[in-house]
Amino acid sequence: MSFEVNTAFVQQYSTNVGLLLQQRGSKLRECVTMGSYTGKAAKAVEQIGSVTAQKRTSRHSDTPLISTPHDARWVFPTDYEWADLIDDADKLRMLIDPTSPYAQNGAYALGRAMDTDIISAALGTSKTGENGTTSTAFSASQQIAADAAGLTVAKLREAKKILLANEVDVENDPLYIAVTAKQLDDMLGTTQVTSADYNTVKALVQGQVDTFMGFKFVQTELLGVDGSSDRRVIAWAKSGVHCGVWNDISGKVTERADKSYSNQVYVKGTFGATRTEEGKVVEILCSE
């Protein structure tokens, strides 16, 4: 069992176990495309590039043959696991059985690991090509500079403009934006009370609505910062990021004879993520 479990030993009756503040599982898996795979790698999407029609200038002319460009995006699995032991002697002192809360806590940890993979893949280097051996970096043209400011309505408008200019089908491809609590607060601070946007932004921060300017907001504190300590906020179309699952998050409780017959709570999962197309993801740098 955890060496810190003695903090839960009781001198009087208690029936509750409280999980400390944390992100409770994955918030982003519903915001990306998902797939199930086997093997050491998987082709997440077969890409067919755009072609240009050729003008016909004479009768009975030769049929033009225009090569269709092909590419692919690959996803590679990573194994995650978590375990802890529950000793019968500890359960007697605690007056509660922590098995279920331990399993839930482990599942939350695996869910956060999935979100971390998705965030990293959205802005990281994707593996492309026939066998997934070509590295494709995130495009600088898809980045909005911090300009010593937090998240503003102007930056949201710029992100939307970039996606539309890239021909993202926003009517059929849902748009998402991952932000921290600081960026939500930024929007309230930079939007004037007289602005027509203010009431909507206020409702967004209060949790009364979750969508603004076509983006569904997802609040997570897992977003990283760049070398200048600017927060790397991500806006994307759902089809722009893919998460592949080899083994979904699952757990089991078993008795360990080698650990004085303590119960082991074990949670595992195997998954990975990739950006499917540069034009469907925008990075918004936000000063903090």
Short mmCIF file of C-alpha atoms in Angstrom, two decimals, residues 51-273:
data_model
loop_
_atom_site.label_atom_id
_atom_site.label_comp_id
_atom_site.label_asym_id
_atom_site.label_seq_id
_atom_site.Cartn_x
_atom_site.Cartn_y
_atom_site.Cartn_z
CA VAL A 51 -6.08 18.31 -57.68
CA THR A 52 -6.65 21.01 -60.30
CA ALA A 53 -8.94 20.55 -63.26
CA GLN A 54 -7.41 21.29 -66.65
CA LYS A 55 -9.20 23.48 -69.15
CA ARG A 56 -10.15 21.72 -72.38
CA THR A 57 -8.99 23.87 -75.30
CA SER A 58 -9.83 21.78 -78.41
CA ARG A 59 -12.12 19.04 -79.65
CA HIS A 60 -10.98 15.41 -79.49
CA SER A 61 -7.92 16.36 -77.44
CA ASP A 62 -5.97 13.82 -75.43
CA THR A 63 -7.42 13.00 -72.03
CA PRO A 64 -5.27 14.69 -69.37
CA LEU A 65 -3.85 12.45 -66.65
CA ILE A 66 -3.34 14.41 -63.46
CA SER A 67 -1.57 12.56 -60.67
CA THR A 68 -3.45 12.45 -57.37
CA PRO A 69 -1.14 13.11 -54.39
CA HIS A 70 -1.25 10.57 -51.57
CA ASP A 71 0.13 10.68 -48.03
CA ALA A 72 -0.66 9.12 -44.67
CA ARG A 73 -0.52 9.93 -40.97
CA TRP A 74 0.62 7.33 -38.51
CA VAL A 75 -0.08 6.80 -34.83
CA PHE A 76 2.17 4.86 -32.49
CA PRO A 77 1.08 3.30 -29.19
CA THR A 78 2.43 4.04 -25.72
CA ASP A 79 1.75 1.76 -22.75
CA TYR A 80 0.60 3.35 -19.50
CA GLU A 81 -0.04 1.67 -16.18
CA TRP A 82 -0.57 2.40 -12.50
CA ALA A 83 -0.84 0.19 -9.42
CA ASP A 84 -0.94 0.35 -5.64
CA LEU A 85 -1.39 -2.15 -2.83
CA ILE A 86 -4.05 -2.33 -0.14
CA ASP A 87 -3.10 -4.26 2.97
CA ASP A 88 -5.79 -5.92 5.10
CA ALA A 89 -4.18 -4.50 8.24
CA ASP A 90 -4.48 -0.98 6.83
CA LYS A 91 -8.18 -1.51 6.02
CA LEU A 92 -8.85 -2.47 9.63
CA ARG A 93 -7.33 0.79 10.83
CA MET A 94 -9.08 2.97 8.25
CA LEU A 95 -12.61 1.61 8.87
CA ILE A 96 -13.29 1.87 5.12
CA ASP A 97 -12.28 -0.15 2.08
CA PRO A 98 -10.30 2.16 -0.26
CA THR A 99 -10.27 -0.30 -3.16
CA SER A 100 -12.89 1.50 -5.26
CA PRO A 101 -11.46 5.01 -4.72
CA TYR A 102 -7.98 3.72 -5.56
CA ALA A 103 -9.25 2.22 -8.85
CA GLN A 104 -11.08 5.45 -9.67
CA ASN A 105 -7.99 7.51 -8.88
CA GLY A 106 -5.88 5.31 -11.17
CA ALA A 107 -8.42 5.63 -14.00
CA TYR A 108 -8.31 9.41 -13.64
CA ALA A 109 -4.52 9.29 -13.99
CA LEU A 110 -4.76 7.24 -17.21
CA GLY A 111 -7.34 9.67 -18.60
CA ARG A 112 -5.01 12.59 -17.99
CA ALA A 113 -2.22 10.66 -19.70
CA MET A 114 -4.45 10.33 -22.78
CA ASP A 115 -5.12 14.08 -22.78
CA THR A 116 -1.40 14.79 -22.45
CA ASP A 117 -0.76 12.60 -25.52
CA ILE A 118 -3.46 14.42 -27.49
CA ILE A 119 -2.10 17.86 -26.56
CA SER A 120 1.45 16.84 -27.43
CA ALA A 121 0.39 15.38 -30.78
CA ALA A 122 -1.68 18.42 -31.78
CA LEU A 123 1.37 20.70 -31.76
CA GLY A 124 4.18 18.17 -32.11
CA THR A 125 5.91 16.40 -34.99
CA SER A 126 3.68 13.97 -36.87
CA LYS A 127 4.85 10.81 -38.58
CA THR A 128 3.89 10.62 -42.24
CA GLY A 129 4.74 8.75 -45.41
CA GLU A 130 4.26 5.21 -46.66
CA ASN A 131 5.72 3.64 -43.52
CA GLY A 132 5.46 6.47 -41.02
CA THR A 133 9.17 7.30 -41.21
CA THR A 134 8.86 10.92 -42.37
CA SER A 135 8.64 13.66 -39.74
CA THR A 136 6.27 16.58 -40.36
CA ALA A 137 6.62 19.50 -37.95
CA PHE A 138 3.83 21.85 -36.92
CA SER A 139 3.59 24.78 -39.34
CA ALA A 140 4.59 28.23 -38.07
CA SER A 141 1.86 29.70 -40.31
CA GLN A 142 -0.68 28.10 -37.97
CA GLN A 143 0.58 30.01 -34.95
CA ILE A 144 -0.81 33.23 -33.47
CA ALA A 145 1.78 35.26 -31.56
CA ALA A 146 1.31 36.18 -27.91
CA ASP A 147 2.00 39.91 -28.44
CA ALA A 148 2.23 40.33 -24.66
CA ALA A 149 -1.48 39.60 -24.31
CA GLY A 150 -3.63 36.77 -23.02
CA LEU A 151 -6.53 35.18 -24.86
CA THR A 152 -8.64 37.84 -26.56
CA VAL A 153 -11.64 37.91 -28.86
CA ALA A 154 -9.30 39.22 -31.57
CA LYS A 155 -7.13 36.09 -31.26
CA LEU A 156 -10.20 33.88 -31.48
CA ARG A 157 -11.25 35.69 -34.64
CA GLU A 158 -7.77 35.20 -36.11
CA ALA A 159 -7.84 31.47 -35.30
CA LYS A 160 -11.25 31.12 -36.93
CA LYS A 161 -10.01 33.02 -39.99
CA ILE A 162 -7.00 30.73 -40.36
CA LEU A 163 -9.17 27.60 -40.22
CA LEU A 164 -11.68 29.00 -42.71
CA ALA A 165 -8.89 30.08 -45.08
CA ASN A 166 -7.62 26.50 -44.98
CA GLU A 167 -11.05 25.31 -46.19
CA VAL A 168 -11.97 23.58 -42.93
CA ASP A 169 -15.60 22.53 -43.23
CA VAL A 170 -16.77 24.21 -40.02
CA GLU A 171 -20.41 23.31 -40.72
CA ASN A 172 -19.67 19.59 -40.47
CA ASP A 173 -16.39 19.50 -38.57
CA PRO A 174 -16.84 20.72 -34.96
CA LEU A 175 -14.33 23.27 -33.66
CA TYR A 176 -12.76 23.04 -30.21
CA ILE A 177 -10.38 25.16 -28.17
CA ALA A 178 -8.47 23.96 -25.10
CA VAL A 179 -7.77 26.69 -22.53
CA THR A 180 -6.78 27.03 -18.90
CA ALA A 181 -8.71 28.99 -16.30
CA LYS A 182 -6.35 31.92 -16.90
CA GLN A 183 -7.42 32.29 -20.53
CA LEU A 184 -11.09 32.33 -19.58
CA ASP A 185 -10.32 35.08 -17.09
CA ASP A 186 -8.32 36.95 -19.76
CA MET A 187 -11.38 37.14 -21.98
CA LEU A 188 -13.46 38.74 -19.25
CA GLY A 189 -10.68 41.24 -18.58
CA THR A 190 -10.18 42.30 -22.19
CA THR A 191 -13.81 42.46 -23.28
CA GLN A 192 -15.45 45.79 -22.57
CA VAL A 193 -18.71 45.83 -20.66
CA THR A 194 -20.30 47.68 -23.55
CA SER A 195 -19.24 45.02 -26.04
CA ALA A 196 -21.94 42.83 -27.56
CA ASP A 197 -19.65 39.86 -26.78
CA TYR A 198 -19.40 40.55 -23.06
CA ASN A 199 -22.57 38.81 -21.89
CA THR A 200 -21.72 35.69 -23.89
CA VAL A 201 -18.16 35.63 -22.53
CA LYS A 202 -19.46 36.10 -18.99
CA ALA A 203 -21.89 33.20 -19.46
CA LEU A 204 -19.03 31.09 -20.86
CA VAL A 205 -16.85 31.68 -17.81
CA GLN A 206 -19.75 30.98 -15.47
CA GLY A 207 -20.38 27.67 -17.20
CA GLN A 208 -23.80 28.61 -18.55
CA VAL A 209 -22.65 28.07 -22.13
CA ASP A 210 -19.64 26.20 -23.51
CA THR A 211 -19.40 27.62 -27.04
CA PHE A 212 -18.26 31.02 -28.30
CA MET A 213 -17.48 32.14 -31.86
CA GLY A 214 -18.06 28.60 -33.08
CA PHE A 215 -15.48 27.05 -30.72
CA LYS A 216 -16.49 24.65 -27.97
CA PHE A 217 -14.32 25.53 -24.99
CA VAL A 218 -12.61 22.76 -23.01
CA GLN A 219 -10.91 23.89 -19.82
CA THR A 220 -7.82 21.90 -18.83
CA GLU A 221 -4.73 22.79 -16.84
CA LEU A 222 -2.58 20.33 -18.81
CA LEU A 223 -1.59 22.81 -21.54
CA GLY A 224 2.12 23.54 -21.72
CA VAL A 225 4.13 26.71 -22.21
CA ASP A 226 6.78 27.63 -24.78
CA GLY A 227 10.31 28.88 -24.14
CA SER A 228 8.96 32.35 -23.38
CA SER A 229 6.53 30.98 -20.77
CA ASP A 230 3.56 31.79 -23.03
CA ARG A 231 0.67 29.34 -22.69
CA ARG A 232 0.17 27.16 -25.78
CA VAL A 233 -3.59 27.28 -26.31
CA ILE A 234 -4.86 24.93 -29.03
CA ALA A 235 -7.79 25.48 -31.41
CA TRP A 236 -8.65 22.67 -33.80
CA ALA A 237 -11.24 20.93 -35.94
CA LYS A 238 -12.26 17.54 -34.58
CA SER A 239 -10.91 15.70 -37.61
CA GLY A 240 -7.56 17.47 -37.21
CA VAL A 241 -6.40 15.32 -34.28
CA HIS A 242 -6.71 11.54 -33.97
CA CYS A 243 -6.34 9.27 -30.96
CA GLY A 244 -5.68 5.59 -31.53
CA VAL A 245 -6.49 3.02 -28.85
CA TRP A 246 -4.82 -0.38 -28.68
CA ASN A 247 -6.14 -1.21 -25.20
CA ASP A 248 -8.67 1.10 -23.62
CA ILE A 249 -8.33 2.16 -20.02
CA SER A 250 -9.18 -0.81 -17.80
CA GLY A 251 -8.40 -2.08 -14.33
CA LYS A 252 -8.48 -5.10 -12.10
CA VAL A 253 -8.05 -5.94 -8.43
CA THR A 254 -6.07 -9.08 -7.65
CA GLU A 255 -4.56 -10.70 -4.58
CA ARG A 256 -0.75 -10.67 -4.43
CA ALA A 257 0.66 -13.74 -2.66
CA ASP A 258 4.15 -12.20 -2.86
CA LYS A 259 2.95 -9.12 -0.91
CA SER A 260 1.44 -10.87 2.13
CA TYR A 261 -1.79 -11.41 0.16
CA SER A 262 -2.46 -7.69 -0.16
CA ASN A 263 -4.90 -6.60 -2.84
CA GLN A 264 -3.32 -4.88 -5.82
CA VAL A 265 -5.33 -2.25 -7.67
CA TYR A 266 -4.03 -2.11 -11.25
CA VAL A 267 -5.04 0.21 -14.11
CA LYS A 268 -3.60 0.16 -17.63
CA GLY A 269 -4.10 1.53 -21.12
CA THR A 270 -2.32 1.63 -24.47
CA PHE A 271 -2.95 4.55 -26.81
CA GLY A 272 -1.34 7.27 -28.91
CA ALA A 273 -2.30 10.36 -30.89
#
